[in-house]
mmCIF file of C-alpha atoms in Angstrom:
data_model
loop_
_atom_site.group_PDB
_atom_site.id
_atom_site.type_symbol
_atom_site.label_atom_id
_atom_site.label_comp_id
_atom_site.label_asym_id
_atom_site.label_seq_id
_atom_site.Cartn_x
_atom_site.Cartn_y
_atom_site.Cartn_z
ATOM 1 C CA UNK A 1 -21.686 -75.873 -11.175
ATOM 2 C CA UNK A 2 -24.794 -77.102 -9.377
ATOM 3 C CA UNK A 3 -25.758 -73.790 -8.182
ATOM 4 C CA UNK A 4 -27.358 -72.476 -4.813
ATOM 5 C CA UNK A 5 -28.924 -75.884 -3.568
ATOM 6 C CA UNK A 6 -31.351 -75.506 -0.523
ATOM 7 C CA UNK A 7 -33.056 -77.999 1.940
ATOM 8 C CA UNK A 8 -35.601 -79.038 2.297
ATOM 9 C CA UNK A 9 -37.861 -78.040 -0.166
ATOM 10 C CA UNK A 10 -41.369 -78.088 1.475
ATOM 11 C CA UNK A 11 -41.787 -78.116 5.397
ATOM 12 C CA UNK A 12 -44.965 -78.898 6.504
ATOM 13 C CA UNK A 13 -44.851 -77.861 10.929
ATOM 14 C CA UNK A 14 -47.011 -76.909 13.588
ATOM 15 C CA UNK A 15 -46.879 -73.641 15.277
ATOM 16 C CA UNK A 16 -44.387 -73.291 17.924
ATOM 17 C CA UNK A 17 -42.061 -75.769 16.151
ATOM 18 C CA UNK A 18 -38.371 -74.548 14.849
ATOM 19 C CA UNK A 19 -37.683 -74.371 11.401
ATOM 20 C CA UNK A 20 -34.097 -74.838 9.723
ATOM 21 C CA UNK A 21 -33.866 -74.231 6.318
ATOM 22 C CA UNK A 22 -30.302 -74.695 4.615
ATOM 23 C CA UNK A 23 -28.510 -73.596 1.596
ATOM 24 C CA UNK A 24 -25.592 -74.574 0.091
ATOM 25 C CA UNK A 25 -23.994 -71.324 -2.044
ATOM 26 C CA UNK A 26 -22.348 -71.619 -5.279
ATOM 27 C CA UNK A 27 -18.466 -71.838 -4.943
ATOM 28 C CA UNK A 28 -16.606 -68.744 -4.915
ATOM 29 C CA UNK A 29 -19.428 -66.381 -4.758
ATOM 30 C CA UNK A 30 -18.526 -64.415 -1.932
ATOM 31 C CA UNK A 31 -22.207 -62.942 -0.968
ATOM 32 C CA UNK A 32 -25.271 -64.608 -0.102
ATOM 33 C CA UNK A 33 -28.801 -63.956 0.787
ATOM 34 C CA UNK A 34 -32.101 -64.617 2.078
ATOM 35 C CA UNK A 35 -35.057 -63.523 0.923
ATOM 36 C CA UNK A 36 -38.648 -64.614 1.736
ATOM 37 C CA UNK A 37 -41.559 -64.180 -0.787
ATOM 38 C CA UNK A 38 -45.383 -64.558 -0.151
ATOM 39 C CA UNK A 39 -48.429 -63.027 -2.557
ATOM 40 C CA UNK A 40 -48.994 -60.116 0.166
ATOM 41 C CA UNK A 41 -45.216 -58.717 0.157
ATOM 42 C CA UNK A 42 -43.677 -60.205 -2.703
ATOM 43 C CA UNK A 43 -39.375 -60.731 -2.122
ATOM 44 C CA UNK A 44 -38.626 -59.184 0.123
ATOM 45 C CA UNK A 45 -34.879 -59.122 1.406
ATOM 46 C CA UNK A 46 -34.251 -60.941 5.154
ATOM 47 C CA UNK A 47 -30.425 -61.021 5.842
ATOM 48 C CA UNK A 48 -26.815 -60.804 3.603
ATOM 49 C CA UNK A 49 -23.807 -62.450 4.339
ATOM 50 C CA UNK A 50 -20.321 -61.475 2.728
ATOM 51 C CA UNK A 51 -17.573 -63.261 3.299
ATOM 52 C CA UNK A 52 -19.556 -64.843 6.175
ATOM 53 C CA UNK A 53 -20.050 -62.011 7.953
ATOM 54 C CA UNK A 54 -23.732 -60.864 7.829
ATOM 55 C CA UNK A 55 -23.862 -57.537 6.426
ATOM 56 C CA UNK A 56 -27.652 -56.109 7.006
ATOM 57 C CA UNK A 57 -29.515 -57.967 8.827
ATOM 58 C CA UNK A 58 -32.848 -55.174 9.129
ATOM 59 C CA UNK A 59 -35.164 -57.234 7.221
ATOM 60 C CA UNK A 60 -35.191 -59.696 9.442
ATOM 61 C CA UNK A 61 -38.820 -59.518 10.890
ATOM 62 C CA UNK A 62 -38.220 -59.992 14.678
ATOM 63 C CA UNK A 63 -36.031 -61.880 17.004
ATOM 64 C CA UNK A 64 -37.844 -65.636 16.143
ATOM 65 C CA UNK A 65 -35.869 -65.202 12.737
ATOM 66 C CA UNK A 66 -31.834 -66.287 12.800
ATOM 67 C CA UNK A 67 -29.237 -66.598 10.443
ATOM 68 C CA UNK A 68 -25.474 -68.292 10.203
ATOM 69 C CA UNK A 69 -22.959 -68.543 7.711
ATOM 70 C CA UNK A 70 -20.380 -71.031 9.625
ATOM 71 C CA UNK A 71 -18.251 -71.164 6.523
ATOM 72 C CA UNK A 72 -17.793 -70.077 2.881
ATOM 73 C CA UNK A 73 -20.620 -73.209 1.930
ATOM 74 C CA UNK A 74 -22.785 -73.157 3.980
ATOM 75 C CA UNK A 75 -25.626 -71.195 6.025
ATOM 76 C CA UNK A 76 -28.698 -71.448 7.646
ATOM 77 C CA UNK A 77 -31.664 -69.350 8.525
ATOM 78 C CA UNK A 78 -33.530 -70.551 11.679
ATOM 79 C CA UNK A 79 -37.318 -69.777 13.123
ATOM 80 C CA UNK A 80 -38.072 -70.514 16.768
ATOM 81 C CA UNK A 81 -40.715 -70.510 17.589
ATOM 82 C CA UNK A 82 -42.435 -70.712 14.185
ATOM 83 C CA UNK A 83 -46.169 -68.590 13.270
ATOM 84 C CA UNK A 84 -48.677 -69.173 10.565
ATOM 85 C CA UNK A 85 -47.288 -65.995 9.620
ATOM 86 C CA UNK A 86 -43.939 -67.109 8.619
ATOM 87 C CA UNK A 87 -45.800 -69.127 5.704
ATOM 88 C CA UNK A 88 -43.492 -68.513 2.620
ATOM 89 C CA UNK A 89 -41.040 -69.165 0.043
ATOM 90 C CA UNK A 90 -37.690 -68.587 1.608
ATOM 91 C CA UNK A 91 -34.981 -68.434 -1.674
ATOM 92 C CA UNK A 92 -31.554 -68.537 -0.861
ATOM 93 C CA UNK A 93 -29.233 -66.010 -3.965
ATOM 94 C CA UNK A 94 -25.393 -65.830 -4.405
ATOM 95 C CA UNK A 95 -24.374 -62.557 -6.703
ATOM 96 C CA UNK A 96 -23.015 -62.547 -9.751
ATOM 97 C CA UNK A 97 -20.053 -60.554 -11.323
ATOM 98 C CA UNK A 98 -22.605 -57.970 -12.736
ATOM 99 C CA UNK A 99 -24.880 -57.623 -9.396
ATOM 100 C CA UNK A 100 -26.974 -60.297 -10.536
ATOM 101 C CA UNK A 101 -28.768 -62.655 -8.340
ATOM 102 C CA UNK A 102 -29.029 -66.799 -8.861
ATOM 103 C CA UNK A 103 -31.784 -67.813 -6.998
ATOM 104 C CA UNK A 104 -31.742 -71.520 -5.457
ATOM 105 C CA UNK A 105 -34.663 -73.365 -5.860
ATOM 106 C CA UNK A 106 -36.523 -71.939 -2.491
ATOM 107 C CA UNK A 107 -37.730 -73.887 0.414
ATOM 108 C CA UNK A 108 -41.535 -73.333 1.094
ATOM 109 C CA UNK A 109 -42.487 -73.067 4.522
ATOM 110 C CA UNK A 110 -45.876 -74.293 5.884
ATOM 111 C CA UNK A 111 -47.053 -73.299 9.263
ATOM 112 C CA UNK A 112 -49.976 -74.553 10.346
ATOM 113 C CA UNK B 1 -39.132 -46.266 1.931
ATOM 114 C CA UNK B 2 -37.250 -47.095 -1.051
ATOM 115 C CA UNK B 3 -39.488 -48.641 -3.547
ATOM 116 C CA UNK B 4 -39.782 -50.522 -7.235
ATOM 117 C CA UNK B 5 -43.243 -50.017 -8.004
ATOM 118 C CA UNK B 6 -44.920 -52.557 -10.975
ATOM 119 C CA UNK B 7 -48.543 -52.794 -11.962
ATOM 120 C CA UNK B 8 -49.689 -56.296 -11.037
ATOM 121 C CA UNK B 9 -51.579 -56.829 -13.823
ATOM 122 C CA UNK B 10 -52.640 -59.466 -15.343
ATOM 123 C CA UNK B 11 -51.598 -57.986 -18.727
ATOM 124 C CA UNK B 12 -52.845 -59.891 -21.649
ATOM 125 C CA UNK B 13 -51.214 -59.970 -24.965
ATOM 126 C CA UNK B 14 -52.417 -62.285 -28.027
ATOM 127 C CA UNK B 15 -49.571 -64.777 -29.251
ATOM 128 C CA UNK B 16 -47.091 -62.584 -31.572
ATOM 129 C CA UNK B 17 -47.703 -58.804 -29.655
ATOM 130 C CA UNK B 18 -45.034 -56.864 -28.225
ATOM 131 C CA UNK B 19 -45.525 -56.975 -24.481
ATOM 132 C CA UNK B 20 -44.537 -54.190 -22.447
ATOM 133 C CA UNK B 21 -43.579 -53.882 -18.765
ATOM 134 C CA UNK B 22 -43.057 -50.769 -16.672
ATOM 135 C CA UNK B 23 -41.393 -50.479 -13.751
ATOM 136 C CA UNK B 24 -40.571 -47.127 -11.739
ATOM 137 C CA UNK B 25 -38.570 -46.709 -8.664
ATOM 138 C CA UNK B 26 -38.159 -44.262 -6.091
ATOM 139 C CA UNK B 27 -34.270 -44.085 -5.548
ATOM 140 C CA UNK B 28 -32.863 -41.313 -7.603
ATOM 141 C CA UNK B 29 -29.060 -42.702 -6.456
ATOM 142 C CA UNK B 30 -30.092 -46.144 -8.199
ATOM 143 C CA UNK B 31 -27.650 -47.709 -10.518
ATOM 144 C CA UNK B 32 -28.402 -51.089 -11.731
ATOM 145 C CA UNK B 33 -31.618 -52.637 -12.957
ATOM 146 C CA UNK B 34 -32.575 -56.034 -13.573
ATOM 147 C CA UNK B 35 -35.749 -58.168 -15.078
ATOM 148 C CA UNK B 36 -36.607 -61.381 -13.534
ATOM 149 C CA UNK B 37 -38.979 -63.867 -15.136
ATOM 150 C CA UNK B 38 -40.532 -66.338 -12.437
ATOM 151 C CA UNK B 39 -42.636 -68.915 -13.618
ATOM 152 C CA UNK B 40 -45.564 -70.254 -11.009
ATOM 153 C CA UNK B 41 -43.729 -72.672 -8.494
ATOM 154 C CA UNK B 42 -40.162 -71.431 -9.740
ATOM 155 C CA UNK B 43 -37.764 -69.453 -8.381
ATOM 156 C CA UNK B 44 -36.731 -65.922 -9.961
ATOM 157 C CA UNK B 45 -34.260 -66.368 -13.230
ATOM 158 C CA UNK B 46 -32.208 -63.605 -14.660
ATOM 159 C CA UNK B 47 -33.683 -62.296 -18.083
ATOM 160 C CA UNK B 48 -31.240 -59.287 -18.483
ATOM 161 C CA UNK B 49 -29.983 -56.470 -16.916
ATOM 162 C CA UNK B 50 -29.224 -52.673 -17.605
ATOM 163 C CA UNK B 51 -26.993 -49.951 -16.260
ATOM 164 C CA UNK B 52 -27.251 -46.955 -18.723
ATOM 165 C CA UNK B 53 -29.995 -44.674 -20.726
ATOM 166 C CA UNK B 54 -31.389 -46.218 -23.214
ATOM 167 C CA UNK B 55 -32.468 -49.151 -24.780
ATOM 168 C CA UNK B 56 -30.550 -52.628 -24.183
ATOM 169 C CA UNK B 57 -31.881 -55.765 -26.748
ATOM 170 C CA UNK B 58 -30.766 -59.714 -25.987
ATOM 171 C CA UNK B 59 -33.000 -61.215 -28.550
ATOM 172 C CA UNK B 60 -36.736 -60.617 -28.213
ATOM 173 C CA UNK B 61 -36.250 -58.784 -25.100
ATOM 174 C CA UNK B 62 -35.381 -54.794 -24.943
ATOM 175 C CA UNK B 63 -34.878 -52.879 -21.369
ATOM 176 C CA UNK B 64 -35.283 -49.652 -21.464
ATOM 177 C CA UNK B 65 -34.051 -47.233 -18.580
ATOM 178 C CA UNK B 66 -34.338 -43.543 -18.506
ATOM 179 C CA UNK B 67 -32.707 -42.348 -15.312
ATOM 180 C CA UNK B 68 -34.502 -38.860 -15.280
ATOM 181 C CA UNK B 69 -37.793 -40.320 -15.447
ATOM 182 C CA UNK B 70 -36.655 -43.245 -12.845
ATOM 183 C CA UNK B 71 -38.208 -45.784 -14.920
ATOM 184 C CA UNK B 72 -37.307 -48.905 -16.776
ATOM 185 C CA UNK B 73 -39.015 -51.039 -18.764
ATOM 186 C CA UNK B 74 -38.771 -54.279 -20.599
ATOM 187 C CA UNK B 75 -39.917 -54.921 -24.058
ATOM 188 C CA UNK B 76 -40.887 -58.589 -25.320
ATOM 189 C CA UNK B 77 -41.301 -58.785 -28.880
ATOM 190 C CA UNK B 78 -43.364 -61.614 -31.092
ATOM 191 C CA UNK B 79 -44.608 -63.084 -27.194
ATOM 192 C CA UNK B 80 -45.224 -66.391 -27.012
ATOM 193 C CA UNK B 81 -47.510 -68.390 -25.078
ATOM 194 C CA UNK B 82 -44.099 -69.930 -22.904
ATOM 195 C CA UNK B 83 -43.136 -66.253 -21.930
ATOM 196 C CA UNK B 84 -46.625 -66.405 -20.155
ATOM 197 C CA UNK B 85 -45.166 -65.422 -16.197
ATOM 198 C CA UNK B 86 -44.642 -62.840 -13.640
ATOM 199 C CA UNK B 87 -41.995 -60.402 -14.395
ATOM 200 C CA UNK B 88 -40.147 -58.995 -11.526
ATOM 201 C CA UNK B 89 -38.260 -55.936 -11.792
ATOM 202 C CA UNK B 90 -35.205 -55.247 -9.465
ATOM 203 C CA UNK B 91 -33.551 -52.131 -8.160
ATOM 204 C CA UNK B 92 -29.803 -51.973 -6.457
ATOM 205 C CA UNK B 93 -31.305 -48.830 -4.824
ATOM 206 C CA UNK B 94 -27.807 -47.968 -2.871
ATOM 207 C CA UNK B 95 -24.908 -46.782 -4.229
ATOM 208 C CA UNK B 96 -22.516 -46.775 -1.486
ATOM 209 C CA UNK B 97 -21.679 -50.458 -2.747
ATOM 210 C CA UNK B 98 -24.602 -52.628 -1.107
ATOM 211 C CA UNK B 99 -25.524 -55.493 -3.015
ATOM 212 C CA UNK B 100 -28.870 -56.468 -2.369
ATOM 213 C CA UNK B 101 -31.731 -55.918 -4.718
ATOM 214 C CA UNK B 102 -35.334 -54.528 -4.098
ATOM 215 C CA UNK B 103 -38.188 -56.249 -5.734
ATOM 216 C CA UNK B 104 -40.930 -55.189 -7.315
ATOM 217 C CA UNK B 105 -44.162 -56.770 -7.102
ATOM 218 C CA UNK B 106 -44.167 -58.213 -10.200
ATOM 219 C CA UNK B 107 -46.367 -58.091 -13.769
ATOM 220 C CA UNK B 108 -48.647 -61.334 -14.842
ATOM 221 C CA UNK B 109 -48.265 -61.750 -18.282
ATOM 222 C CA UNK B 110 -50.442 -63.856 -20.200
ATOM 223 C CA UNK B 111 -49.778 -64.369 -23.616
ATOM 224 C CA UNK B 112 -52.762 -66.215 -25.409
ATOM 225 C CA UNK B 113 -52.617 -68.829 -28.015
#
């Protein structure tokens, strides 16, 4: 098993642009999340999916932020418009049998 | 707020110590507890996890939990230069049956040659 892949792995933008950053879960691993991490806040959690449906969606910081999970392989979290702000590690997790998480290998965002 | 609270450190150990890591948390209802190692540029990996009192050992690594005291803590024995990372300690601080984890801050450990 590859594990959680995500895409791309640095993004360089300019404020105002939208951001897409992707992950692909790990097969059979019915929930998935997003979580952001920067030096101030540390990991913090964004959104959870299970089964597709998003389950919690309160750490998402305001209304710029989206998330999708069109299918059991895919999702997406979305910024528009994007902040210097929003400057982070966004990691992508699938749980485990034992409550686990397996991180993917985090897509670091750069606004400038 | 529910909260995992860790000293940032850095802590320092000399190659060979037993380096210890504390972690408390705020949510009495909490039931599972995991350690994290995350190495600069990485992303979070699994060391081990615990559920009940007591101590739990997977090689040179003990977690400790005492549910009372709302505290757990990992132990890493004989430390070697390569264990030299941030530790994150994470809380499932729900027990109704939501899976998501609250982080810690994290512990630098530096273990020197």
């Amino acid at each position: 098993d590859a594990g959680v892949i995500q895409s791309p792995r640095h993004e360089v933008t300019e404020m105002g642009q939208e951001v897409t950053l992707r992950c692909k879960p790990i097969s059979g691993h019915d929930y998935l999340f997003w979580y952001r991490q920067t030096m101030m806040r540390g990991l913090e959690l964004l959104i959870y999916f299970n089964n597709n449906v998003p389950i919690d969606d309160s750490g998402m910081p305001e209304d710029r932020f989206s998330a999708k999970m069109p299918n059991a392989s895919f999702s997406t979290l979305k910024i528009q418009p994007s902040e210097p702000r929003d400057s982070a590690v966004y990691f992508c997790a699938n749980t485990g049998v034992t409550g686990e998480l397996f991180f993917g290998e985090g897509s670091r965002l750069t606004v400038l | 707020q529910k909260e995992v609270e860790q000293n940032s450190g850095p802590l320092s150990v000399p190659e060979g110590a037993i380096a210890s890591l504390n972690c408390t948390y705020s949510d009495r209802g909490s039931q599972s507890f995991f350690w994290y190692r995350q190495y600069s540029g990485k992303s979070p990996e699994l060391i081990m996890f615990i559920y009940s009192n007591g101590d739990k050992e997977d090689g040179r690594f003990t977690a400790q939990l005492n549910k009372a005291s709302q505290y757990v803590s990992l132990l890493i024995r004989d430390s070697q230069p390569s264990d030299s990372a941030t530790y994150l300690c994470a809380v499932n601080m729900d027990d109704t049956g939501r899976r998501a984890l609250t982080f810690g801050s994290g512990t630098r450990l530096q273990v020197q040659p």
